[in-house]
mmCIF file of C-alpha atoms in Angstrom:
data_model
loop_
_atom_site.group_PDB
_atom_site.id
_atom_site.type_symbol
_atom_site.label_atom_id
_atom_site.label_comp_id
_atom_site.label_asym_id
_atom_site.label_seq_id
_atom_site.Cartn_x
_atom_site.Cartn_y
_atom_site.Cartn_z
ATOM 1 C CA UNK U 1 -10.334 -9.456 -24.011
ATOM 2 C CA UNK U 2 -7.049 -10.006 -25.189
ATOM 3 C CA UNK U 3 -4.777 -6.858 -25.322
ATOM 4 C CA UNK U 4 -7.448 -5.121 -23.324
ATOM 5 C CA UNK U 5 -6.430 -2.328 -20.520
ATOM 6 C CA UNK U 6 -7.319 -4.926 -17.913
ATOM 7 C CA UNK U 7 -5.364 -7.659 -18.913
ATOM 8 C CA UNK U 8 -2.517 -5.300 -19.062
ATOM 9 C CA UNK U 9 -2.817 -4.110 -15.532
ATOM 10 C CA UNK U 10 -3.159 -8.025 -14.384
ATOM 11 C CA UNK U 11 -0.017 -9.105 -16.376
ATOM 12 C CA UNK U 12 1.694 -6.866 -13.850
ATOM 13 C CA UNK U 13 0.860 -8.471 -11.000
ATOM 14 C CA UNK U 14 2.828 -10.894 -8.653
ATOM 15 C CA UNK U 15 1.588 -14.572 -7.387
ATOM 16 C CA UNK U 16 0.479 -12.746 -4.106
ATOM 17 C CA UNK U 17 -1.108 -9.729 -6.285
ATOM 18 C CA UNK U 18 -3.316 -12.091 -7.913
ATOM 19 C CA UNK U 19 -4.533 -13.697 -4.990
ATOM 20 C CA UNK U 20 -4.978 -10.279 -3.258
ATOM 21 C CA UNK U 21 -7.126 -9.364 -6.484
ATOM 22 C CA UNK U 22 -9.387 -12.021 -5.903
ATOM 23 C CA UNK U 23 -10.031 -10.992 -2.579
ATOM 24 C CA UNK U 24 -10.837 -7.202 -3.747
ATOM 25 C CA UNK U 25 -12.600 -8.255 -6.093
ATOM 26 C CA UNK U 26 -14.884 -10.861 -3.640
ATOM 27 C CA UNK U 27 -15.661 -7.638 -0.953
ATOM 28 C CA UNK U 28 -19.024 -6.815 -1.786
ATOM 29 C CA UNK U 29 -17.790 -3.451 -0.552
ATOM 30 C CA UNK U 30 -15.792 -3.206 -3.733
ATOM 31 C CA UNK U 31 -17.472 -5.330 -6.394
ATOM 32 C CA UNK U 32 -21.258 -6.178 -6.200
ATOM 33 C CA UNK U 33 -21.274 -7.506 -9.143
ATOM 34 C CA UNK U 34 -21.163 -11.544 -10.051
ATOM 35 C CA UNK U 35 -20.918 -11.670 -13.365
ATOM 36 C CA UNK U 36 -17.227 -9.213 -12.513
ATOM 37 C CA UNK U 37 -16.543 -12.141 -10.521
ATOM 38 C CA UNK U 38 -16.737 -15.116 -12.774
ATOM 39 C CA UNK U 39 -14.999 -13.425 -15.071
ATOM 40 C CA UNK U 40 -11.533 -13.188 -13.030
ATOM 41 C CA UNK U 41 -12.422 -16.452 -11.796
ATOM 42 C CA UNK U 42 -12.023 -17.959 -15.610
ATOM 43 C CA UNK U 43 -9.220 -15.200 -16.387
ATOM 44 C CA UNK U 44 -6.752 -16.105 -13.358
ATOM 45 C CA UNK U 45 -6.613 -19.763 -14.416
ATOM 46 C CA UNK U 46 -3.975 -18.196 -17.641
ATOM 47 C CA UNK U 47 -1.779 -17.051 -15.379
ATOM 48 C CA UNK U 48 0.817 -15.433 -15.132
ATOM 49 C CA UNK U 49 0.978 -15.121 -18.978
ATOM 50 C CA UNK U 50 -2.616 -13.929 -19.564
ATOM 51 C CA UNK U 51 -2.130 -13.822 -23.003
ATOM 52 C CA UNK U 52 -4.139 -17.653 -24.320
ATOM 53 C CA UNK U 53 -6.296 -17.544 -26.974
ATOM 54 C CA UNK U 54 -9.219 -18.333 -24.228
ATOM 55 C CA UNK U 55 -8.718 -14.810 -23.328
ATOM 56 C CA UNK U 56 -10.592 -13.959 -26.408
ATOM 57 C CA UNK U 57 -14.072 -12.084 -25.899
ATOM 58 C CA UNK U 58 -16.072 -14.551 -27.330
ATOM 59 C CA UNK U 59 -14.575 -17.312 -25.828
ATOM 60 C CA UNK U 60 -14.668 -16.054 -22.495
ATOM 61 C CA UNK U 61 -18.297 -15.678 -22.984
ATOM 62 C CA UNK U 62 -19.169 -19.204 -23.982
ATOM 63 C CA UNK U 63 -17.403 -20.362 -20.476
ATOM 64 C CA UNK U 64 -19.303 -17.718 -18.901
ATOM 65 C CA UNK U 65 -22.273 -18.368 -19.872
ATOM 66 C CA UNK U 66 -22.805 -21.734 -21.839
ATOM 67 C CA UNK U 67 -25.760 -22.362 -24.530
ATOM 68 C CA UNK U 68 -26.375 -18.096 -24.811
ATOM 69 C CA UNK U 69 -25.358 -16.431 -27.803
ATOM 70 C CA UNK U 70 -22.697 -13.960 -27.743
ATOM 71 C CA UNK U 71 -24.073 -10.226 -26.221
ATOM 72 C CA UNK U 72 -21.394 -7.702 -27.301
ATOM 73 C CA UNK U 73 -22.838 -4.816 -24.821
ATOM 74 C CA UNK U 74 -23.259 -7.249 -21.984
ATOM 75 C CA UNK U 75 -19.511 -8.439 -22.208
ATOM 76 C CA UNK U 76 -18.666 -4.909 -22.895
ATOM 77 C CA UNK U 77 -19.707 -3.963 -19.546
ATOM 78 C CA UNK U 78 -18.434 -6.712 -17.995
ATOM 79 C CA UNK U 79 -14.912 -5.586 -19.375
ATOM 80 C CA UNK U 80 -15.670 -1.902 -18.249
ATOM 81 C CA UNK U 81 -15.978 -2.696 -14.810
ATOM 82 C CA UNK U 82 -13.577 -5.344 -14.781
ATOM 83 C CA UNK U 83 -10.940 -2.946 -15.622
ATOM 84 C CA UNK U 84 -11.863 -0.132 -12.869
ATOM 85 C CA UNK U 85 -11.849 -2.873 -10.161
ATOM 86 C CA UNK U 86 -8.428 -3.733 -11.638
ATOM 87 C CA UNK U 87 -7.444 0.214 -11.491
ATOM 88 C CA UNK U 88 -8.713 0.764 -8.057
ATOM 89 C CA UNK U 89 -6.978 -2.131 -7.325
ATOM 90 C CA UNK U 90 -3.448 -0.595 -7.687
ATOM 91 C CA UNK U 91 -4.451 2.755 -5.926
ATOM 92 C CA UNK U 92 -4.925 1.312 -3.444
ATOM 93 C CA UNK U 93 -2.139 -1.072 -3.824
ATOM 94 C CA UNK U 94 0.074 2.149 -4.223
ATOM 95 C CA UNK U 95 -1.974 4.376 -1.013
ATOM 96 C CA UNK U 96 -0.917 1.389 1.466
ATOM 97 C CA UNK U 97 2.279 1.363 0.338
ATOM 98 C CA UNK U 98 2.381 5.164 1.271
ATOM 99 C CA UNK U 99 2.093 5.447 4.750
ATOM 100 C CA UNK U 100 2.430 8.775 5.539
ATOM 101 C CA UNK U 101 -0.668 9.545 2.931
ATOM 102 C CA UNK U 102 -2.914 7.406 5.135
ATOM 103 C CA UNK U 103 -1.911 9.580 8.091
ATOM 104 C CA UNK U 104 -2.440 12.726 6.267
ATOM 105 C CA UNK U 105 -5.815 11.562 5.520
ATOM 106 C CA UNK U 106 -6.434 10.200 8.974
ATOM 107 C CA UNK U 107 -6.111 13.371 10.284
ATOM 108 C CA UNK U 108 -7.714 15.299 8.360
ATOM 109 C CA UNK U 109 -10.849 12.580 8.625
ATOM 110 C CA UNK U 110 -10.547 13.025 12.438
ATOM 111 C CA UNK U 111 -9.977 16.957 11.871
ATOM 112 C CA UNK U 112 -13.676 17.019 9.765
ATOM 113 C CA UNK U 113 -15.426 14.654 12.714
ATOM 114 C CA UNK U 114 -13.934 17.208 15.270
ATOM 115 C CA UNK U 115 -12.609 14.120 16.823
ATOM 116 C CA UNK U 116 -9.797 16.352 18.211
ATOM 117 C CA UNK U 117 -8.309 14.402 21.296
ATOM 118 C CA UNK U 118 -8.040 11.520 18.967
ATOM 119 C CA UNK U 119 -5.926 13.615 16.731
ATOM 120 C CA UNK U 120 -4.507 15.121 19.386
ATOM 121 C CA UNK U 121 -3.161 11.352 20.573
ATOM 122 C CA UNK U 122 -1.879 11.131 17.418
ATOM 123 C CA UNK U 123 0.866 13.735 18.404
ATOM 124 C CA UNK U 124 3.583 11.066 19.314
ATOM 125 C CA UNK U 125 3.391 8.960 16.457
ATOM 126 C CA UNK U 126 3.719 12.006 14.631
ATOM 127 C CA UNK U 127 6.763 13.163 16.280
ATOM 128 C CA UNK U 128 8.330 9.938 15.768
ATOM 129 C CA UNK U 129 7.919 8.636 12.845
ATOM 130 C CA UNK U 130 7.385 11.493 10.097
ATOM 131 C CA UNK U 131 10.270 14.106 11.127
ATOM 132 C CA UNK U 132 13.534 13.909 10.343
ATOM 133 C CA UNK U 133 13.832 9.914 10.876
ATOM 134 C CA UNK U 134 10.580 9.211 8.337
ATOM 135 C CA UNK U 135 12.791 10.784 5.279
ATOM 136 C CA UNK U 136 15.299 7.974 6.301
ATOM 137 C CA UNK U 137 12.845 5.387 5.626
ATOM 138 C CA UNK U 138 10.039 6.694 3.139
ATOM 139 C CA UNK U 139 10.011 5.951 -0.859
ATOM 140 C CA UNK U 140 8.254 9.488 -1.363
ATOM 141 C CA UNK U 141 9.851 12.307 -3.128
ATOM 142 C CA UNK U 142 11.205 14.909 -0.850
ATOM 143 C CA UNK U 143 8.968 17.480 -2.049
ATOM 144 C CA UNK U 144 5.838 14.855 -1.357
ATOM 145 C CA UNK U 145 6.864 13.809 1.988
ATOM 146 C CA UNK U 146 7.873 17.459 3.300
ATOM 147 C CA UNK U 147 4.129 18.891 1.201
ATOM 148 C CA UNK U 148 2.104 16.078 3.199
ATOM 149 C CA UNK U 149 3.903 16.809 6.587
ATOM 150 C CA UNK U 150 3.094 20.626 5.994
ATOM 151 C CA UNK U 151 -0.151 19.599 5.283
ATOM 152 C CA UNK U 152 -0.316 17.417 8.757
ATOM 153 C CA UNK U 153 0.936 20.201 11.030
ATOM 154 C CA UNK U 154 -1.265 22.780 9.837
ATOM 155 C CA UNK U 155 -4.366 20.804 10.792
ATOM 156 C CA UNK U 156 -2.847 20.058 14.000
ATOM 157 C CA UNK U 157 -2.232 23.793 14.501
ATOM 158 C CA UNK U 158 -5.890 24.958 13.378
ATOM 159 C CA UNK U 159 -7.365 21.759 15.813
ATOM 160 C CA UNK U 160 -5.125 22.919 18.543
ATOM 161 C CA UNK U 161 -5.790 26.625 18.432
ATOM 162 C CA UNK U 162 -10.235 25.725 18.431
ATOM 163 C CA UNK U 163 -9.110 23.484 21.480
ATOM 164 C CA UNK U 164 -7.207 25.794 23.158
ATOM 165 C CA UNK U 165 -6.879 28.878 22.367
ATOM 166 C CA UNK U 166 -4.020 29.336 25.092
ATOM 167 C CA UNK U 167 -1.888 26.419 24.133
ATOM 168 C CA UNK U 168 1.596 26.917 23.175
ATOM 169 C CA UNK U 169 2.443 25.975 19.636
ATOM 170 C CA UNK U 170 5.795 28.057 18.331
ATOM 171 C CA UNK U 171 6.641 24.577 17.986
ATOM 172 C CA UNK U 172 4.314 23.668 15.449
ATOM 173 C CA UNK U 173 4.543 26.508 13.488
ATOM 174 C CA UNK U 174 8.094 26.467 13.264
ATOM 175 C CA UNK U 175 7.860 22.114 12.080
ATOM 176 C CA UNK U 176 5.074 23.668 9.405
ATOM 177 C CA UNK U 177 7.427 25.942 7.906
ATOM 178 C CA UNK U 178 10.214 24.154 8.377
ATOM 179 C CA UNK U 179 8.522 21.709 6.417
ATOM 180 C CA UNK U 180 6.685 23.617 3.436
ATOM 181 C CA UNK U 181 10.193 25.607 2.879
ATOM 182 C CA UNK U 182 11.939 22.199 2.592
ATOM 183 C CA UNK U 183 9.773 20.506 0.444
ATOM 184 C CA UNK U 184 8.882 24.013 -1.612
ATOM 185 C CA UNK U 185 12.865 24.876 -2.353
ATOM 186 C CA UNK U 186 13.275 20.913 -3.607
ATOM 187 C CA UNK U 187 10.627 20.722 -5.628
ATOM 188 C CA UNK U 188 11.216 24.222 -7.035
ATOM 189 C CA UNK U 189 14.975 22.738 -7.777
ATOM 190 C CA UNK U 190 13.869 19.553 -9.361
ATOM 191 C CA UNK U 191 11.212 21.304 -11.216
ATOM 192 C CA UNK U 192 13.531 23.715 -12.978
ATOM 193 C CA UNK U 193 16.099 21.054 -14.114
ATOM 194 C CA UNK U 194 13.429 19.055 -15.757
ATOM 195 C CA UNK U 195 12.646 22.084 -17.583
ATOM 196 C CA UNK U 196 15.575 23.348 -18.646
ATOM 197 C CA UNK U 197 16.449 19.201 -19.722
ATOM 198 C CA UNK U 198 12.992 19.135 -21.939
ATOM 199 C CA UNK U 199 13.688 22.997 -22.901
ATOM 200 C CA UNK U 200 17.162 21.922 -24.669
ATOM 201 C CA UNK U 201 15.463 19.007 -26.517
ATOM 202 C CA UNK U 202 12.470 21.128 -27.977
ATOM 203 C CA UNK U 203 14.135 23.630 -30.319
ATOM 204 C CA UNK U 204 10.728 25.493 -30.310
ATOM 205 C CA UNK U 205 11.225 26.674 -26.462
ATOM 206 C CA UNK U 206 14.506 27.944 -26.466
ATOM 207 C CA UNK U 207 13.458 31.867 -25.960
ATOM 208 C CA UNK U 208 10.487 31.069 -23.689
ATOM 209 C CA UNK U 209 11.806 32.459 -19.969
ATOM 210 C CA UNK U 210 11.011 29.216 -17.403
ATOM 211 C CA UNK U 211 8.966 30.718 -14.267
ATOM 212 C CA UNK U 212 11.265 28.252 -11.863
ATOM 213 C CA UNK U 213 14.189 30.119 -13.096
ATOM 214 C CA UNK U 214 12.224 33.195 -12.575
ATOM 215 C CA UNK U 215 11.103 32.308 -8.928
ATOM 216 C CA UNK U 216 14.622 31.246 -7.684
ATOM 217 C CA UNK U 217 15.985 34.095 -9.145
ATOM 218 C CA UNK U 218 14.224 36.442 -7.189
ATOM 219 C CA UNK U 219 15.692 34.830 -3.347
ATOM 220 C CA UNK U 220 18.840 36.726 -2.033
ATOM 221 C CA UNK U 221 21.837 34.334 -1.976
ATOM 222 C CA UNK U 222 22.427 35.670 1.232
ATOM 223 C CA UNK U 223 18.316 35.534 2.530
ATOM 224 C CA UNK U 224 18.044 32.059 1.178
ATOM 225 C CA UNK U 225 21.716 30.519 2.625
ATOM 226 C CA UNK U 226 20.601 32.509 6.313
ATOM 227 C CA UNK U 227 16.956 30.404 6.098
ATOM 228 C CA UNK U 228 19.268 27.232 5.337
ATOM 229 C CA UNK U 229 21.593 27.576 8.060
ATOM 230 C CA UNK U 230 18.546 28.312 10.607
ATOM 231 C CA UNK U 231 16.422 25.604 9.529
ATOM 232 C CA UNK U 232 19.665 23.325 9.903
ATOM 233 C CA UNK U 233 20.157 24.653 13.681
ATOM 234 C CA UNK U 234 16.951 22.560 14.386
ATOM 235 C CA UNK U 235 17.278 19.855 12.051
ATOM 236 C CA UNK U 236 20.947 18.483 10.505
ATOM 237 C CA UNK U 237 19.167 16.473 7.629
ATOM 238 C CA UNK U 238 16.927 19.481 6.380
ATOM 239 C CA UNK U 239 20.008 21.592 6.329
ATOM 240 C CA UNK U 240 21.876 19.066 4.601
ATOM 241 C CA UNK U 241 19.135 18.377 1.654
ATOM 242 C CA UNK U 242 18.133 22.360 1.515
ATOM 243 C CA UNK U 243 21.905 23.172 1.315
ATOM 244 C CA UNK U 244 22.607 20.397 -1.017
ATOM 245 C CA UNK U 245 19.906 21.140 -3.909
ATOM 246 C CA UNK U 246 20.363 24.975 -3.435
ATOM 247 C CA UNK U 247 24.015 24.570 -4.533
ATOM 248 C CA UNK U 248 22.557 21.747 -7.381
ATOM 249 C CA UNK U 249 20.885 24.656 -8.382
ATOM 250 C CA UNK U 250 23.986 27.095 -8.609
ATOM 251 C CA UNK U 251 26.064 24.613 -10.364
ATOM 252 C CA UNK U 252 23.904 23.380 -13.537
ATOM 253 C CA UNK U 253 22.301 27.437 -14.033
ATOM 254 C CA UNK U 254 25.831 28.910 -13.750
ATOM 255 C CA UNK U 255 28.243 26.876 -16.376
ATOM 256 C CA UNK U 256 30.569 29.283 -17.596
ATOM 257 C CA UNK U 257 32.989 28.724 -13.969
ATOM 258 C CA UNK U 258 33.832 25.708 -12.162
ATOM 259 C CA UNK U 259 33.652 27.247 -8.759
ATOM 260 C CA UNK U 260 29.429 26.525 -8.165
ATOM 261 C CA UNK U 261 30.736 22.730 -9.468
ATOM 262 C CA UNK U 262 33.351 22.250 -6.983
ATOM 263 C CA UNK U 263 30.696 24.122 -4.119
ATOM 264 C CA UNK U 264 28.742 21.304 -4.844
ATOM 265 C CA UNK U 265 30.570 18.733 -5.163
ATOM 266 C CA UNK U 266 32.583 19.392 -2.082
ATOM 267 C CA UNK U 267 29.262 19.842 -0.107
ATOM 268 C CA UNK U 268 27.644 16.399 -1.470
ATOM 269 C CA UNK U 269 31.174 14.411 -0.593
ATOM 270 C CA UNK U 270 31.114 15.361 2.994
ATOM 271 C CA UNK U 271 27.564 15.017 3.815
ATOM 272 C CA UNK U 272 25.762 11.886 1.961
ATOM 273 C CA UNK U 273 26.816 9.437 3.926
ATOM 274 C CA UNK U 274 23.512 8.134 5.603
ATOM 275 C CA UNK U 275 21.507 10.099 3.217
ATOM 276 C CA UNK U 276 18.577 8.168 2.080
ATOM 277 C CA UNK U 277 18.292 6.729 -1.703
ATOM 278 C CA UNK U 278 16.189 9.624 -3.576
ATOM 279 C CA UNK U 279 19.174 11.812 -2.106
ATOM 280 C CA UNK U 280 21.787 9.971 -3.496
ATOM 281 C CA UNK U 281 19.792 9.219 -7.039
ATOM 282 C CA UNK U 282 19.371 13.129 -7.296
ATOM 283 C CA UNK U 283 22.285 14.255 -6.356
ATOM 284 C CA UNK U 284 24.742 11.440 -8.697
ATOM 285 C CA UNK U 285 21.997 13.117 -11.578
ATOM 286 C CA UNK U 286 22.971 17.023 -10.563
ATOM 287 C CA UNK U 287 26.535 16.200 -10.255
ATOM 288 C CA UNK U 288 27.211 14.263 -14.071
ATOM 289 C CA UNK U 289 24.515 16.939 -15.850
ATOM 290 C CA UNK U 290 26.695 19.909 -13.846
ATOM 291 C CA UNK U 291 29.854 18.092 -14.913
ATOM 292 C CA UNK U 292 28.602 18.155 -18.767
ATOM 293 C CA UNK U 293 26.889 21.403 -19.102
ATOM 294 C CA UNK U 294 30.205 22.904 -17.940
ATOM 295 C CA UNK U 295 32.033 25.131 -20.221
ATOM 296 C CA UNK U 296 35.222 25.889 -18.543
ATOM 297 C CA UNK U 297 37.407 24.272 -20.559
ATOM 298 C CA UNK U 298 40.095 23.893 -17.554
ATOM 299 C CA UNK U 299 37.610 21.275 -16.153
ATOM 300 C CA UNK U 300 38.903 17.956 -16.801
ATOM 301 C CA UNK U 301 35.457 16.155 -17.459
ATOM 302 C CA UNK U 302 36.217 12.280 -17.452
ATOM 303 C CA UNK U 303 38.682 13.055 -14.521
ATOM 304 C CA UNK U 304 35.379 14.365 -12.856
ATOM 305 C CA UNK U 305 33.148 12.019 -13.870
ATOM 306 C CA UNK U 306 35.434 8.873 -13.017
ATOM 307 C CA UNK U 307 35.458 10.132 -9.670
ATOM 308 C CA UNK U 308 31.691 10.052 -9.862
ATOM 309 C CA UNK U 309 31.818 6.612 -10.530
ATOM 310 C CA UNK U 310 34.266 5.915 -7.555
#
């Protein structure tokens, strides 16, 4: 077993990890299997190291199951489901962690049960944890958090509207595109500067047109700064991210003039205080890769970039 998938995933784990594995993999609503069992029972006692020679297939087997020769298939399958119990495992590890995925899901499990004034209790939470003051707090990727909260209000609007057909909900709609136009214009942003990154390392792409440039090319400065500023009437921390990777945008695709540097620079000095930490990681990323793509050579770079690092 040694240098197996599974022991790989395990070496990962912290003390509590370990002991929360042997509880997943005790549930007989995860693991029916015994044999599964026994087997992490004798593999935990080499931790945290998991790499002693007892870890060895055949060795394993012999404490496993003394006086029977060696079965290659059944260990083999032992192994094999072993190691999805260990993958499952850190899912679900990773899905608690991610707390406004479980509400996405609740509500769309209530949505499919037509459990609507359950949903429809839900309303509050929603309010107050997942708008503006979730970003504050959540781990997820702008684009993630802002695609799952679309995702949220349009089943609340479709529940709502079968409900009651008279109900109000300008509201709503406005959060749900509020939302998707958020989370769309990042991830088209971050998107595009990952490919043009990969594009100048892979000589054999250098004519081939990227659709993300294509796509943001085709919004009107004007159109697209207007939606800004009118999502940023309703919410200050959408306007400031929306504003913030448009201009990220301007600065590393146009290189041959400092002004779309300075824009952005200027923009991200004034506003990131508060910001939460995916903010600040992208943004210190935009501003050193605008900073060297430049070609205005009136730009003095390490000037620039040791104000960066102030």
């Amino acid at each position: 077993m040694l240098k197996s998938t599974a022991l790989s995933i395990i070496q990962t784990f912290t003390k509590e990890e370990i002991t929360k594995f042997g509880d997943f993999i005790s549930s007989p609503y995860f693991n029916k299997k015994a044999g599964v069992q026994k087997l992490y029972n004798e593999v935990k006692k080499y931790s945290p190291g998991f790499t002693d020679e007892n870890l060895g297939k055949e060795k394993l087997w012999t404490k496993l199951y003394p006086g029977k020769d060696y079965n290659y298939g059944v260990m083999k399958n032992l192994i094999h489901d072993f190691t999805k119990l260990a993958e499952e495992f850190i899912t679900q590890q990773e899905y608690r962690s991610r707390e406004l995925q479980q509400f996405e899901n609740l509500y769309a499990c209530l949505s499919k049960r037509k459990l609507h004034n359950i949903s429809e209790n839900k309303k509050a939470h929603l309010i107050k944890n997942y708008d503006d003051k979730g970003i504050l707090k959540t781990g997820m990727t702008f684009d993630e958090f802002y695609g799952r909260l679309t995702k949220i209000y349009e089943i609340k609007l479709w529940d709502s509207t079968f409900k009651d057909q008279w109900e109000n909900l300008d509201g709503y709609v406005t959060k749900m595109e509020d939302s998707f136009f958020t989370g769309m214009l990042i991830h088209l942003v971050n998107v595009n500067a990952l490919a043009r990154v990969c594009k100048q390392n892979d000589k054999s792409s250098e004519n081939v047109m990227l659709s993300s440039d294509m796509v943001l090319g085709c919004f009107d400065d004007k159109d697209l700064l207007k939606i800004i500023d009118e999502t940023g009437k309703r919410s200050k921390i959408k306007f400031v991210l929306l504003k913030s990777y448009y201009l990220a945008y301007k600065a590393y695709s146009n290189t041959d003039s400092s002004s779309h540097f300075y824009e952005f620079k200027n923009f991200v000095f004034e506003n990131f205080s508060g910001m939460p930490y995916n903010y600040l990681k992208d943004m210190d990323t935009y501003l050193l890769n605008s900073i060297s793509y430049l070609k205005d050579k009136s730009i003095n770079k390490k000037n620039e970039y040791y104000e960066m690092y102030q």
